[in-house]
Coordinates of C-alpha atoms and ligand atoms in Angstrom, one line a residue:
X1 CA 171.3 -112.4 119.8
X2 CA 171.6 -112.5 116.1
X3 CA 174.2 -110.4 114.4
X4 CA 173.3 -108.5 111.8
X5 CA 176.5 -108.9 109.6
X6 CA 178.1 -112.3 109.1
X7 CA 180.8 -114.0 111.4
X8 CA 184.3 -115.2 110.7
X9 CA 184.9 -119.0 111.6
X10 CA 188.1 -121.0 112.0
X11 CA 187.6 -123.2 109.0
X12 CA 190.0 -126.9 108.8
X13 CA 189.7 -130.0 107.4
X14 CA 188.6 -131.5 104.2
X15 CA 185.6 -130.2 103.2
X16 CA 184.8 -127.3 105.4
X17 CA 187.3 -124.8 103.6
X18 CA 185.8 -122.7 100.8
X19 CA 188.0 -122.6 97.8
X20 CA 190.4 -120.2 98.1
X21 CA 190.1 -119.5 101.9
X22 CA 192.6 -117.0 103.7
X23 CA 194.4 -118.1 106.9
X24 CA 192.1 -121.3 107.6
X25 CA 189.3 -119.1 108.2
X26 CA 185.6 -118.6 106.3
X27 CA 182.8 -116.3 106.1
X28 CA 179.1 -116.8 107.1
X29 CA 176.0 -114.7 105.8
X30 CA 174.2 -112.8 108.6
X31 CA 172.8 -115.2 111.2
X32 CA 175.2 -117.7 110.0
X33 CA 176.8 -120.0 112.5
X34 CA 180.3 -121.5 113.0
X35 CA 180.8 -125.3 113.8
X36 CA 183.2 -127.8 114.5
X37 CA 182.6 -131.8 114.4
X38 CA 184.4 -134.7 115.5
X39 CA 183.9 -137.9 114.2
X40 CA 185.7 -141.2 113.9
X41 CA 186.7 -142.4 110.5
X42 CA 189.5 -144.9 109.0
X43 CA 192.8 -143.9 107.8
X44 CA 194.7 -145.4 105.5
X45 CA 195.3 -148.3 107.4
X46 CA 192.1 -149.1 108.2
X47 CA 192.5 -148.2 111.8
X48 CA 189.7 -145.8 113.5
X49 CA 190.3 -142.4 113.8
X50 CA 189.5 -139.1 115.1
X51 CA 189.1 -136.4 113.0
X52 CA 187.9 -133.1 113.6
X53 CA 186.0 -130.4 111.1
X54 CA 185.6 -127.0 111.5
X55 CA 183.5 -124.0 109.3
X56 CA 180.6 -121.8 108.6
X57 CA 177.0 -123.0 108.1
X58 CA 174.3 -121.1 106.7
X59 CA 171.4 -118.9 108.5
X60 CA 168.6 -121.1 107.2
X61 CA 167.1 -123.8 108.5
X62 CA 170.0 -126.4 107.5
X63 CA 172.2 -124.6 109.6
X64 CA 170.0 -124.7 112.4
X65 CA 169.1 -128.7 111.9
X66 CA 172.9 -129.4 111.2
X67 CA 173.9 -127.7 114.9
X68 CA 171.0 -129.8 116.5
X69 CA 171.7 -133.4 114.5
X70 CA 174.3 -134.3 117.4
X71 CA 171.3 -134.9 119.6
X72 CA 170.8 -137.6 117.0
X73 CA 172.7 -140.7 119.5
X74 CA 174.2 -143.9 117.8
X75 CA 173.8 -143.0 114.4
X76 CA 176.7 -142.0 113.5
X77 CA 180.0 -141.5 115.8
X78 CA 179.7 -137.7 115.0
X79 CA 179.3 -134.7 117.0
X80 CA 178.5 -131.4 116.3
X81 CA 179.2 -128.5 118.5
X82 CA 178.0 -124.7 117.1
X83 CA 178.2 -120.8 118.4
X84 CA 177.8 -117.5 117.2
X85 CA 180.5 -115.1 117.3
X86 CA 183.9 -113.8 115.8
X87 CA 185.8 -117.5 115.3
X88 CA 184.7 -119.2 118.3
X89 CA 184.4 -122.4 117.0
X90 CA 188.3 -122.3 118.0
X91 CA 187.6 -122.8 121.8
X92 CA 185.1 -125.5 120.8
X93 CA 186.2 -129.3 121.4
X94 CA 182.9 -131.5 120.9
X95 CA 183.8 -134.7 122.5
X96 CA 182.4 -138.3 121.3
X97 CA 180.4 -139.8 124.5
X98 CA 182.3 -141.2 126.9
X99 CA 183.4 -145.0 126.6
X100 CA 181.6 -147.3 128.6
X101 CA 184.6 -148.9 130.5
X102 CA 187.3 -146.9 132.1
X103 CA 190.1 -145.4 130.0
X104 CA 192.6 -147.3 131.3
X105 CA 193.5 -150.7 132.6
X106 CA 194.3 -151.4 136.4
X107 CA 197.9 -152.7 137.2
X108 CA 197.8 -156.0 137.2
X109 CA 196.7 -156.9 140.7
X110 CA 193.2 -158.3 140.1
X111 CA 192.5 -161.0 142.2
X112 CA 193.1 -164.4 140.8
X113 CA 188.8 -165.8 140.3
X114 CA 188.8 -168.8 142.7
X115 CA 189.9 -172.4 140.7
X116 CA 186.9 -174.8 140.1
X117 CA 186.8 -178.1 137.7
X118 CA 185.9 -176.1 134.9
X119 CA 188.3 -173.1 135.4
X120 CA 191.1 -175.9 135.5
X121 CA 190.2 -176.6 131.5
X122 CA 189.9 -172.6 130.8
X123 CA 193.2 -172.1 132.9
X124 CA 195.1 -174.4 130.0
X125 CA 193.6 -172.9 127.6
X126 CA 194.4 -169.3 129.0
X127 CA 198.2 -170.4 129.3
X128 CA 198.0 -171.6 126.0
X129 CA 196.7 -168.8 124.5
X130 CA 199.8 -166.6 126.3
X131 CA 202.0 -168.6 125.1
X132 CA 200.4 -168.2 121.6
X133 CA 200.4 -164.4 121.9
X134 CA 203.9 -164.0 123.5
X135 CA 205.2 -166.1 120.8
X136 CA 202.7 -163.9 118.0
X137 CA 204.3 -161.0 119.1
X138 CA 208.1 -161.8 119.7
X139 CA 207.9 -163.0 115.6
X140 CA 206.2 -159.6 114.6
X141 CA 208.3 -157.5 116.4
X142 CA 211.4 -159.6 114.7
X143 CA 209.4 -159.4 111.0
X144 CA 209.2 -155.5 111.7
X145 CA 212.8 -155.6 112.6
X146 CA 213.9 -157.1 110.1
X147 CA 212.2 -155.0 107.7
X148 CA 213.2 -151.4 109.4
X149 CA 216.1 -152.5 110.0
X150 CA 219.3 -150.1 108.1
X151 CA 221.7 -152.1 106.4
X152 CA 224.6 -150.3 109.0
X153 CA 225.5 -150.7 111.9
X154 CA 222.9 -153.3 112.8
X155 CA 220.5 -152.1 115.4
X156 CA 220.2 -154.1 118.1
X157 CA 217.0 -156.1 119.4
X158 CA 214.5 -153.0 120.6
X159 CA 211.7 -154.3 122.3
X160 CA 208.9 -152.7 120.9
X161 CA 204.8 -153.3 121.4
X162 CA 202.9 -152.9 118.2
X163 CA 199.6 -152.3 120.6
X164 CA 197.6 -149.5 118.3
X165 CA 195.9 -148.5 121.5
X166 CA 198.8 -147.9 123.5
X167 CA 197.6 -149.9 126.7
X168 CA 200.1 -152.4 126.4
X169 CA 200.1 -156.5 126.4
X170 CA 197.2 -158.5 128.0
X171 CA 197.6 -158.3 131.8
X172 CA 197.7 -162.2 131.6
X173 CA 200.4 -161.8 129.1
X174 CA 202.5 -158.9 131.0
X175 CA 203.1 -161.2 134.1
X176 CA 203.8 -164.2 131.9
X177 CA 207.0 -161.8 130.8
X178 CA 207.4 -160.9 134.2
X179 CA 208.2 -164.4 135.6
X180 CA 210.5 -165.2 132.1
X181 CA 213.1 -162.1 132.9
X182 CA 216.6 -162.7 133.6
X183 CA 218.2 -160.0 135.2
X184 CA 221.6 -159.1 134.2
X185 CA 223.4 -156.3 136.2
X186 CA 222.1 -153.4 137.6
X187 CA 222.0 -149.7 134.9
X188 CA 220.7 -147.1 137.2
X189 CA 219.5 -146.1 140.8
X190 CA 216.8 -143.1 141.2
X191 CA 215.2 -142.2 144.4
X192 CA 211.9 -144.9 143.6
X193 CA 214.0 -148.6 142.8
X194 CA 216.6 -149.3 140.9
X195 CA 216.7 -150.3 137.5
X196 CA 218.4 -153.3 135.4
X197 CA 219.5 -154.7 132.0
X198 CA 217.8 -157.6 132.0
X199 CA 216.8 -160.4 129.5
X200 CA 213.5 -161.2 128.0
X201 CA 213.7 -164.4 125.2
X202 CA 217.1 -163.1 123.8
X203 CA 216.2 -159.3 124.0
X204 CA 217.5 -156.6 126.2
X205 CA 214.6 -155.3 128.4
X206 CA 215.3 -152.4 131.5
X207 CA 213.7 -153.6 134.7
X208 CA 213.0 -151.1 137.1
X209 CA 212.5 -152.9 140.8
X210 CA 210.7 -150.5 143.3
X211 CA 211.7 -150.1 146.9
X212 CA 209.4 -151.8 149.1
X213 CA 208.1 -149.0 150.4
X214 CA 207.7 -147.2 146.8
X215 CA 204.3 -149.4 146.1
X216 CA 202.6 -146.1 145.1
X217 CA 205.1 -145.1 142.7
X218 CA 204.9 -148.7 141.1
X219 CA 201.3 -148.4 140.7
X220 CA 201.0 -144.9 139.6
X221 CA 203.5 -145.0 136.8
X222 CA 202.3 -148.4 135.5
X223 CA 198.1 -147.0 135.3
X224 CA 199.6 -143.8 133.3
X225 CA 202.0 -146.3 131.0
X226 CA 198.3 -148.2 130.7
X227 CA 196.7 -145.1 129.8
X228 CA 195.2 -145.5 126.6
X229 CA 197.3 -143.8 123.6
X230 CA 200.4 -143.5 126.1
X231 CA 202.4 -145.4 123.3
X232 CA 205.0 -142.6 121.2
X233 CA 208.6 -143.1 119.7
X234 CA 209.8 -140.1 122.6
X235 CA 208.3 -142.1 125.7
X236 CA 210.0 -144.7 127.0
X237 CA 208.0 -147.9 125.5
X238 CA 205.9 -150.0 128.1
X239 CA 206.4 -153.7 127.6
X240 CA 204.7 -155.5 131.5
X241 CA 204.5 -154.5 135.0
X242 CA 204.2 -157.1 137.7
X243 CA 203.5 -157.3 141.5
X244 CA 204.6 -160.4 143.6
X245 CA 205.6 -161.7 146.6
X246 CA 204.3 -163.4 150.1
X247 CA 202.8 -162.0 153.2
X248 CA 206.2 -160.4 153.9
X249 CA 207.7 -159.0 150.9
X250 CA 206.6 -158.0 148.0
X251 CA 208.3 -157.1 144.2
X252 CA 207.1 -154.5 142.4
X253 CA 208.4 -154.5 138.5
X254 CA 208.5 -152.1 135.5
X255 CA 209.8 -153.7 132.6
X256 CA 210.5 -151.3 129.6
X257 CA 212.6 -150.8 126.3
X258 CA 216.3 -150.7 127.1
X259 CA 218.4 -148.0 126.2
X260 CA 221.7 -148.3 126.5
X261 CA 222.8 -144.5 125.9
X262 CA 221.3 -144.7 129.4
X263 CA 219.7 -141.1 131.0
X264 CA 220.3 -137.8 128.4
X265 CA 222.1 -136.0 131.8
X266 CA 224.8 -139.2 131.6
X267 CA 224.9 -139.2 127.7
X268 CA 225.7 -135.4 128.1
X269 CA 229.1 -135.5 130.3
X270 CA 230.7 -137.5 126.9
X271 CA 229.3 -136.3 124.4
X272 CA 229.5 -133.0 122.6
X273 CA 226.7 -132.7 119.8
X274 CA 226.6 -131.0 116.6
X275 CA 223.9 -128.6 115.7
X276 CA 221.7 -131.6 113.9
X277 CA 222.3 -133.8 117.0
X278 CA 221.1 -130.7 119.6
X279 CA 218.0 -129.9 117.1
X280 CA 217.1 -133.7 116.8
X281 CA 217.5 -134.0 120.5
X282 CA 215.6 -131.1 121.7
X283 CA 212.6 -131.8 118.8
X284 CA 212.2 -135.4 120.0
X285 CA 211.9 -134.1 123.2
X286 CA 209.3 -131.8 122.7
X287 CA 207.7 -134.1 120.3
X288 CA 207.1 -136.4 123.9
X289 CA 206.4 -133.7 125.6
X290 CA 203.6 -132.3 123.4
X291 CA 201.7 -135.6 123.1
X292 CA 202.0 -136.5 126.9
X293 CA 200.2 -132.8 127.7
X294 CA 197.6 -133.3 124.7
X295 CA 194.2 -134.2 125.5
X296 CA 192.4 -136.7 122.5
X297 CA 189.0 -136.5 122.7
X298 CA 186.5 -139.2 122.1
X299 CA 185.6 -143.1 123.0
X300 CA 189.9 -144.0 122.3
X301 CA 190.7 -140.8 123.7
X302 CA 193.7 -139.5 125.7
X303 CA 193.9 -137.5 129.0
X304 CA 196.3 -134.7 128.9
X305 CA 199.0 -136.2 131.0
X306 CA 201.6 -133.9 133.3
X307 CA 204.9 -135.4 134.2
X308 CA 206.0 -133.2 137.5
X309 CA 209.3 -134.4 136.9
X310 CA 211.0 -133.2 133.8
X311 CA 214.7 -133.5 133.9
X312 CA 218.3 -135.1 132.5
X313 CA 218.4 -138.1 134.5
X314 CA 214.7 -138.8 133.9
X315 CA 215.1 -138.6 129.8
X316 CA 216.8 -141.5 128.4
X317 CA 218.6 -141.3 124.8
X318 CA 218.1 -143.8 121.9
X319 CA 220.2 -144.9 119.4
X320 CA 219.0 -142.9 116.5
X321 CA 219.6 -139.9 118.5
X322 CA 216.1 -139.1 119.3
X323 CA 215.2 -139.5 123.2
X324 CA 212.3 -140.5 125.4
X325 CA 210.6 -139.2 128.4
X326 CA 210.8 -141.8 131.6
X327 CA 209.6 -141.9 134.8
X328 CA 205.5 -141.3 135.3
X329 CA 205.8 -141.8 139.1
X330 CA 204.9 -138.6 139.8
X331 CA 202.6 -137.3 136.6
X332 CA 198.9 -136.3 136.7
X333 CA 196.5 -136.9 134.6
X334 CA 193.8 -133.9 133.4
X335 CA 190.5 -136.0 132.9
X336 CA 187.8 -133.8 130.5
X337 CA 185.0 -135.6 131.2
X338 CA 184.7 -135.1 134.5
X339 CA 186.5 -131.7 135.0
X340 CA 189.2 -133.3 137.2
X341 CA 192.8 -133.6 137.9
X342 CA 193.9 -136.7 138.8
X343 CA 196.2 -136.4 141.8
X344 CA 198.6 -139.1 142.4
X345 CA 197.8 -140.6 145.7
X346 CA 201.2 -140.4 146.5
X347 CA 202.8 -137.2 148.2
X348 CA 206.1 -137.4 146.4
X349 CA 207.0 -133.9 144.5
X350 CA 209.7 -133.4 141.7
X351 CA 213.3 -132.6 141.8
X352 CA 214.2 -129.5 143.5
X353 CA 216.7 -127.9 141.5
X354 CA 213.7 -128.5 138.8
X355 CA 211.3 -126.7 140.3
X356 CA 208.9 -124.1 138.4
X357 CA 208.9 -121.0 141.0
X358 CA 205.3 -121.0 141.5
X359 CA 205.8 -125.0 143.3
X360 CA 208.7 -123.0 145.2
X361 CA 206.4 -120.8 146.7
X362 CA 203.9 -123.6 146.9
X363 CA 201.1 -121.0 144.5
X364 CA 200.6 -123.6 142.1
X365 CA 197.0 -123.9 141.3
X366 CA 196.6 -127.9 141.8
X367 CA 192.8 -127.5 140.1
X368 CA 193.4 -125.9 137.2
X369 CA 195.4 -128.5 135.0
X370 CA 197.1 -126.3 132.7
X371 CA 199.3 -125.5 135.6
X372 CA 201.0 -128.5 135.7
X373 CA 201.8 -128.2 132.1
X374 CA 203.2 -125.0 132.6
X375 CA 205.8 -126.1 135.5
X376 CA 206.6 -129.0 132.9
X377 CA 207.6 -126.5 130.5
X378 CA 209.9 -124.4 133.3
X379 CA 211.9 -127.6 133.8
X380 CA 212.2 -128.4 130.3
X381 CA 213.8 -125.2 129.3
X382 CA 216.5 -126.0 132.2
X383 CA 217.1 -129.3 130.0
X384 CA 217.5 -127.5 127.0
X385 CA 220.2 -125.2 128.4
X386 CA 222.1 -128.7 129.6
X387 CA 221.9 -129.5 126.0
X388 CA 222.8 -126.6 124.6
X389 CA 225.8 -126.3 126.7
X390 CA 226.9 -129.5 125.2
X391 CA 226.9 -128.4 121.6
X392 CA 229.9 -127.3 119.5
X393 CA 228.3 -125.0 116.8
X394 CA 229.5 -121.8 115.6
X395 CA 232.0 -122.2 113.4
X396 CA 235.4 -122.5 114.0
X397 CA 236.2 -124.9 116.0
X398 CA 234.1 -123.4 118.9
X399 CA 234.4 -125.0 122.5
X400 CA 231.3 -126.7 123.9
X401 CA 230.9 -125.6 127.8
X402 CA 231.4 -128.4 130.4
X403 CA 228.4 -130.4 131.0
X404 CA 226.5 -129.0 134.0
X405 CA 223.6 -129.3 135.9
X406 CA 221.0 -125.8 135.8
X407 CA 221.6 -123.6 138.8
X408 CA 225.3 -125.6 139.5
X409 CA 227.0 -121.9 139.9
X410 CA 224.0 -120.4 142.3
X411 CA 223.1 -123.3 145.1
X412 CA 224.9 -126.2 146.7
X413 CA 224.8 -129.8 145.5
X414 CA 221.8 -131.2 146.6
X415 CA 220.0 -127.7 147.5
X416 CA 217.5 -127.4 149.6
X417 CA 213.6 -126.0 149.1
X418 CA 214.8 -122.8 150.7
X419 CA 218.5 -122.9 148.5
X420 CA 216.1 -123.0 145.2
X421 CA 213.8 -120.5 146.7
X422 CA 216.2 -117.8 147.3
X423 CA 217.7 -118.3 144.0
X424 CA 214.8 -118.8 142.0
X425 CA 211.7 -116.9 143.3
X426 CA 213.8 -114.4 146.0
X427 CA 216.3 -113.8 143.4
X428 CA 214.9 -114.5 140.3
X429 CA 217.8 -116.0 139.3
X430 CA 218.2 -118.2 135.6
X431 CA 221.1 -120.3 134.0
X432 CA 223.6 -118.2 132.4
X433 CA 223.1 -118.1 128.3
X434 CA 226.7 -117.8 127.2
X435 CA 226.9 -114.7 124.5
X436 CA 228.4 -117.6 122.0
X437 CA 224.6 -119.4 121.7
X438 CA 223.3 -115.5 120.5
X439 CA 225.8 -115.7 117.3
X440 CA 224.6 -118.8 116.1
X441 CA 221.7 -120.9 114.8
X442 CA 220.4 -122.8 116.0
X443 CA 221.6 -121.8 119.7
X444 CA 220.1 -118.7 119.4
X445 CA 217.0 -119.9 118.5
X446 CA 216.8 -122.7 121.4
X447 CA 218.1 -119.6 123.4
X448 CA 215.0 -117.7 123.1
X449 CA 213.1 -120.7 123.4
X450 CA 214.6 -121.2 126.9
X451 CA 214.1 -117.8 128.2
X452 CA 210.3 -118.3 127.3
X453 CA 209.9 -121.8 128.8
X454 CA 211.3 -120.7 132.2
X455 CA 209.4 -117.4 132.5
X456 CA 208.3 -116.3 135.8
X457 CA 204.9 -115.6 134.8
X458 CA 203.8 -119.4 134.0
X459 CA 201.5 -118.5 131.3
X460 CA 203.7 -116.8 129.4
X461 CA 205.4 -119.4 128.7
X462 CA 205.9 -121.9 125.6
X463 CA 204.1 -125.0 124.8
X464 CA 205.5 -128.1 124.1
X465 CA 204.1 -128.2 120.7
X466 CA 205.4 -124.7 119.9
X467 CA 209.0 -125.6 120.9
X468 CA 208.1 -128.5 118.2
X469 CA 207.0 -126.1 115.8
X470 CA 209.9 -123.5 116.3
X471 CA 212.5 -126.3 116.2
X472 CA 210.3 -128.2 113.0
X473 CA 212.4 -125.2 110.7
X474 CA 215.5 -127.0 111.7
X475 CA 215.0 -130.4 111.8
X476 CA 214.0 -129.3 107.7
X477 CA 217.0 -127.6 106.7
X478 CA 219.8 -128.6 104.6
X479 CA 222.9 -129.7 106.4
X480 CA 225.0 -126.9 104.8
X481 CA 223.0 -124.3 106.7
X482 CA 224.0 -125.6 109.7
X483 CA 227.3 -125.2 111.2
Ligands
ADP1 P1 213.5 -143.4 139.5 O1 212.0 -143.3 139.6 O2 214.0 -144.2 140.7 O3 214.1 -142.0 139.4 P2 214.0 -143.8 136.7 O4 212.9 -144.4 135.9 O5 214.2 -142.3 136.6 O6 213.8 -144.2 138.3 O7 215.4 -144.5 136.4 C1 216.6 -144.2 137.1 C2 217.8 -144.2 136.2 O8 217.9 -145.5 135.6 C3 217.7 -143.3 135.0 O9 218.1 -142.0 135.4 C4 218.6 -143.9 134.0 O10 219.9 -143.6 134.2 C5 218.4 -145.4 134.2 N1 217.3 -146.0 133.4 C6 216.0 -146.0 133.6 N2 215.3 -146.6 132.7 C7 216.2 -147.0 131.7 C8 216.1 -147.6 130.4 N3 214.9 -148.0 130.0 N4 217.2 -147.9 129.7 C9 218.4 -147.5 130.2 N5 218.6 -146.8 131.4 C10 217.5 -146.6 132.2
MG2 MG1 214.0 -140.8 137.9

């Protein structure tokens, strides 16, 4: 049905904005149509990106041919998406078509191809080109180093993969650092493995060791560190993952950046923070938080990713203050092509005491994928109370509370399903805000933001990227404003 005044269209990006536009939005004539594209291009840098256009087209003809020139294949990466109402180009999200191969890379546990004469020759050449590439890499990563580094205090050697694509090393290469790590003393034990300072050529790596039995765990969380535009300064950088052993054991490895602040939950019974270091904190998190849930479209896309297990001792904190999310054992991935959430094979669920109600009460809709997000955010706003019990701000020398862990005062150490129930969903119980975070920025803000994230109604609650966006006004203010 064609309207017979014109429609209102989200407009964005770099040409589809009429001079002068009000609130990102444009005007079509009658019969007009609104229309959003997504096409790769190169930044900058020269690297391929995604970029997506949205605006008003004309009634005519053009119009018409410009909505139907996606149907156009493989001459341009470019597609067009157009509808016909009030700013509904919002909800559209063309995709580029589907990459041939899978979006990520399997663990590596291929099968070694059987040797022959001529494999023999590849096979050196193959270890010679690891060797190459191991060595290529260890030199960037020092060159880069060297020229981030501040002049004080030196920072010390941070693994870090320059991998645009966020897959990680070459498979080959990944167990070639498997078999060259010294381990050095064990850091931390969680319910999956334990994990270890080791050494890799001079640099501190962690090295998390998975419990026989935990072969699921191992293999989930190293496909989703695989997953294709995983990598992000607030998630714990990927370096290999290896599987070995004989007929009767086996060893499963993680092997990631170290960070020797160790989990934000151990940080936290120290350390008091100021109002920067709580704003930093919180931002970084969310910053993690919102690219793990956001879904990139096209051939180098990203599934939106859900980590089931958001909490202290699964965030670790960095030296710049900043933190990064650990731990995929348990997450899911959303994948839009084929309409599907990708259930971890194994049955493990999160952390009790973390628990959104609705995975209490077990009315968690495990289909729609947006659900998942949503619990994410319930447990995140228990982390941010942690936090925020931690910080000194308000003036005059104003106590922190004692660090704590959410619900401490309302179930027993270690609660059970039915402990958290009652409290929770019977109850409807929530952490205490102390009337000292309402009298001062930015507690009170992060107060709010709390309240909203652990909401009993799940979709009422905030994104990760509008936690960002709320906490983005303090991460910009002047240090004077901020007490
Ligand atoms: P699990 O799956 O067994 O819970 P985690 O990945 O959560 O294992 O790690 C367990 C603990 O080990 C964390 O709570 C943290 O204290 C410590 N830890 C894990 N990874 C690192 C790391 N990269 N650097 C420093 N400490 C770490
Ligand atoms: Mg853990």
């Amino acid at each position: 049905m064609r309207l017979s005044r014109g429609i209102v269209c989200e407009c964005a990006g770099a040409s589809a904005c009429p001079d002068g536009a009000a609130n990102g939005t444009c005007a079509t004539q009658p019969g007009g149509y609104c229309f959003a594209t997504v096409e790769e291009v190169l930044d900058d840098n020269g690297l391929v990106v995604l970029e997506r256009t949205a605006g008003c087209l004309p009634p005519d003809e053009s119009g018409f041919m410009q909505c139907k020139s996606s149907q156009v294949p493989h001459l341009h990466p470019k597609v067009i998406k157009c509808c016909e109402s009030d700013l509904c180009n919002r909800r559209l999200q063309p995709r580029l078509p589907a990459p041939p191969a899978d979006v990520t890379e399997s663990p590596g546990v291929r099968p070694p191809p059987p040797p022959a004469p001529a494999a023999l020759v590849a096979a050196a050449l193959c270890v010679a080109l690891v060797a190459f590439l191991a060595a290529a890499w260890l030199l960037c990563r020092r060159r880069r180093r060297a020229g981030k580094r501040p002049p004080s205090p030196p920072a010390p050697a941070r693994p870090e993969i320059s991998s645009g694509s966020g897959s990680g090393l070459p498979l080959l290469v990944q167990r070639t650092v498997a078999k060259q790590i010294q381990m050095v003393e064990s850091i931390g034990k969680g319910r999956y493995g334990e994990v270890w300072l080791a050494r890799w050529r001079g640099e501190r790596v962690a090295v998390k060791v998975f419990f026989t039995t935990e072969e699921a765990s191992w293999f989930r969380e190293t496909e989703i560190y695989q997953t294709v535009l995983m990598r992000h300064e607030n998630i714990l950088g990927f370096i290999a993952a290896d599987i070995k052993g004989t007929g009767s054991w086996t060893q499963m490895l993680l092997i990631t950046d170290y960070h020797e602040n160790g989990s934000l939950h151990d940080y936290l019974q120290t350390v008091v923070l100021d109002s920067h270091g709580l704003v930093a904190m919180a931002y970084s998190i969310a910053s993690g938080l919102a690219h793990l849930h956001m879904d990139i479209f096209g051939t180098k896309g990203k599934p939106a990713i859900a980590h089931r297990d958001i909490k202290s001792k699964n965030i670790l904190v960095k030296r710049n203050g900043q933190c990064a999310i650990a731990d995929f054992g348990l997450a899911v991935r959303y994948v839009a092509e084929r309409n599907e959430v990708d259930i971890a094979p194994n049955t493990r669920v999160g952390t009790r005491r973390y628990m959104a109600p609705e995975v209490l009460d077990e009315r968690l809709d495990v289909t729609n994928f947006e659900a998942f997000k949503m619990a994410d955010m319930y447990s995140f706003g228990l982390v941010l109370w942690e936090m925020c019990r931690r910080c000194a701000a308000g003036g005059r020398a104003v106590a922190a509370e004692a660090y704590a862990l959410p619900y401490h005062d309302r179930v027993p150490p270690d609660p059970s399903f039915e402990d958290m129930h009652a409290a929770v969903v019977a109850r409807g119980e929530r952490p205490a805000v102390p009337a000292r975070w309402r009298a001062a920025e930015p507690l009170a803000t992060l107060a709010g933001a709390m309240a909203e994230c652990w909401h009993a109604n799940p979709p009422v609650r905030l994104t990760a990227l509008r936690v960002k966006k709320t906490l983005a006004r303090y991460t910009a203010e002047p240090p004077a404003k901020l007490v």
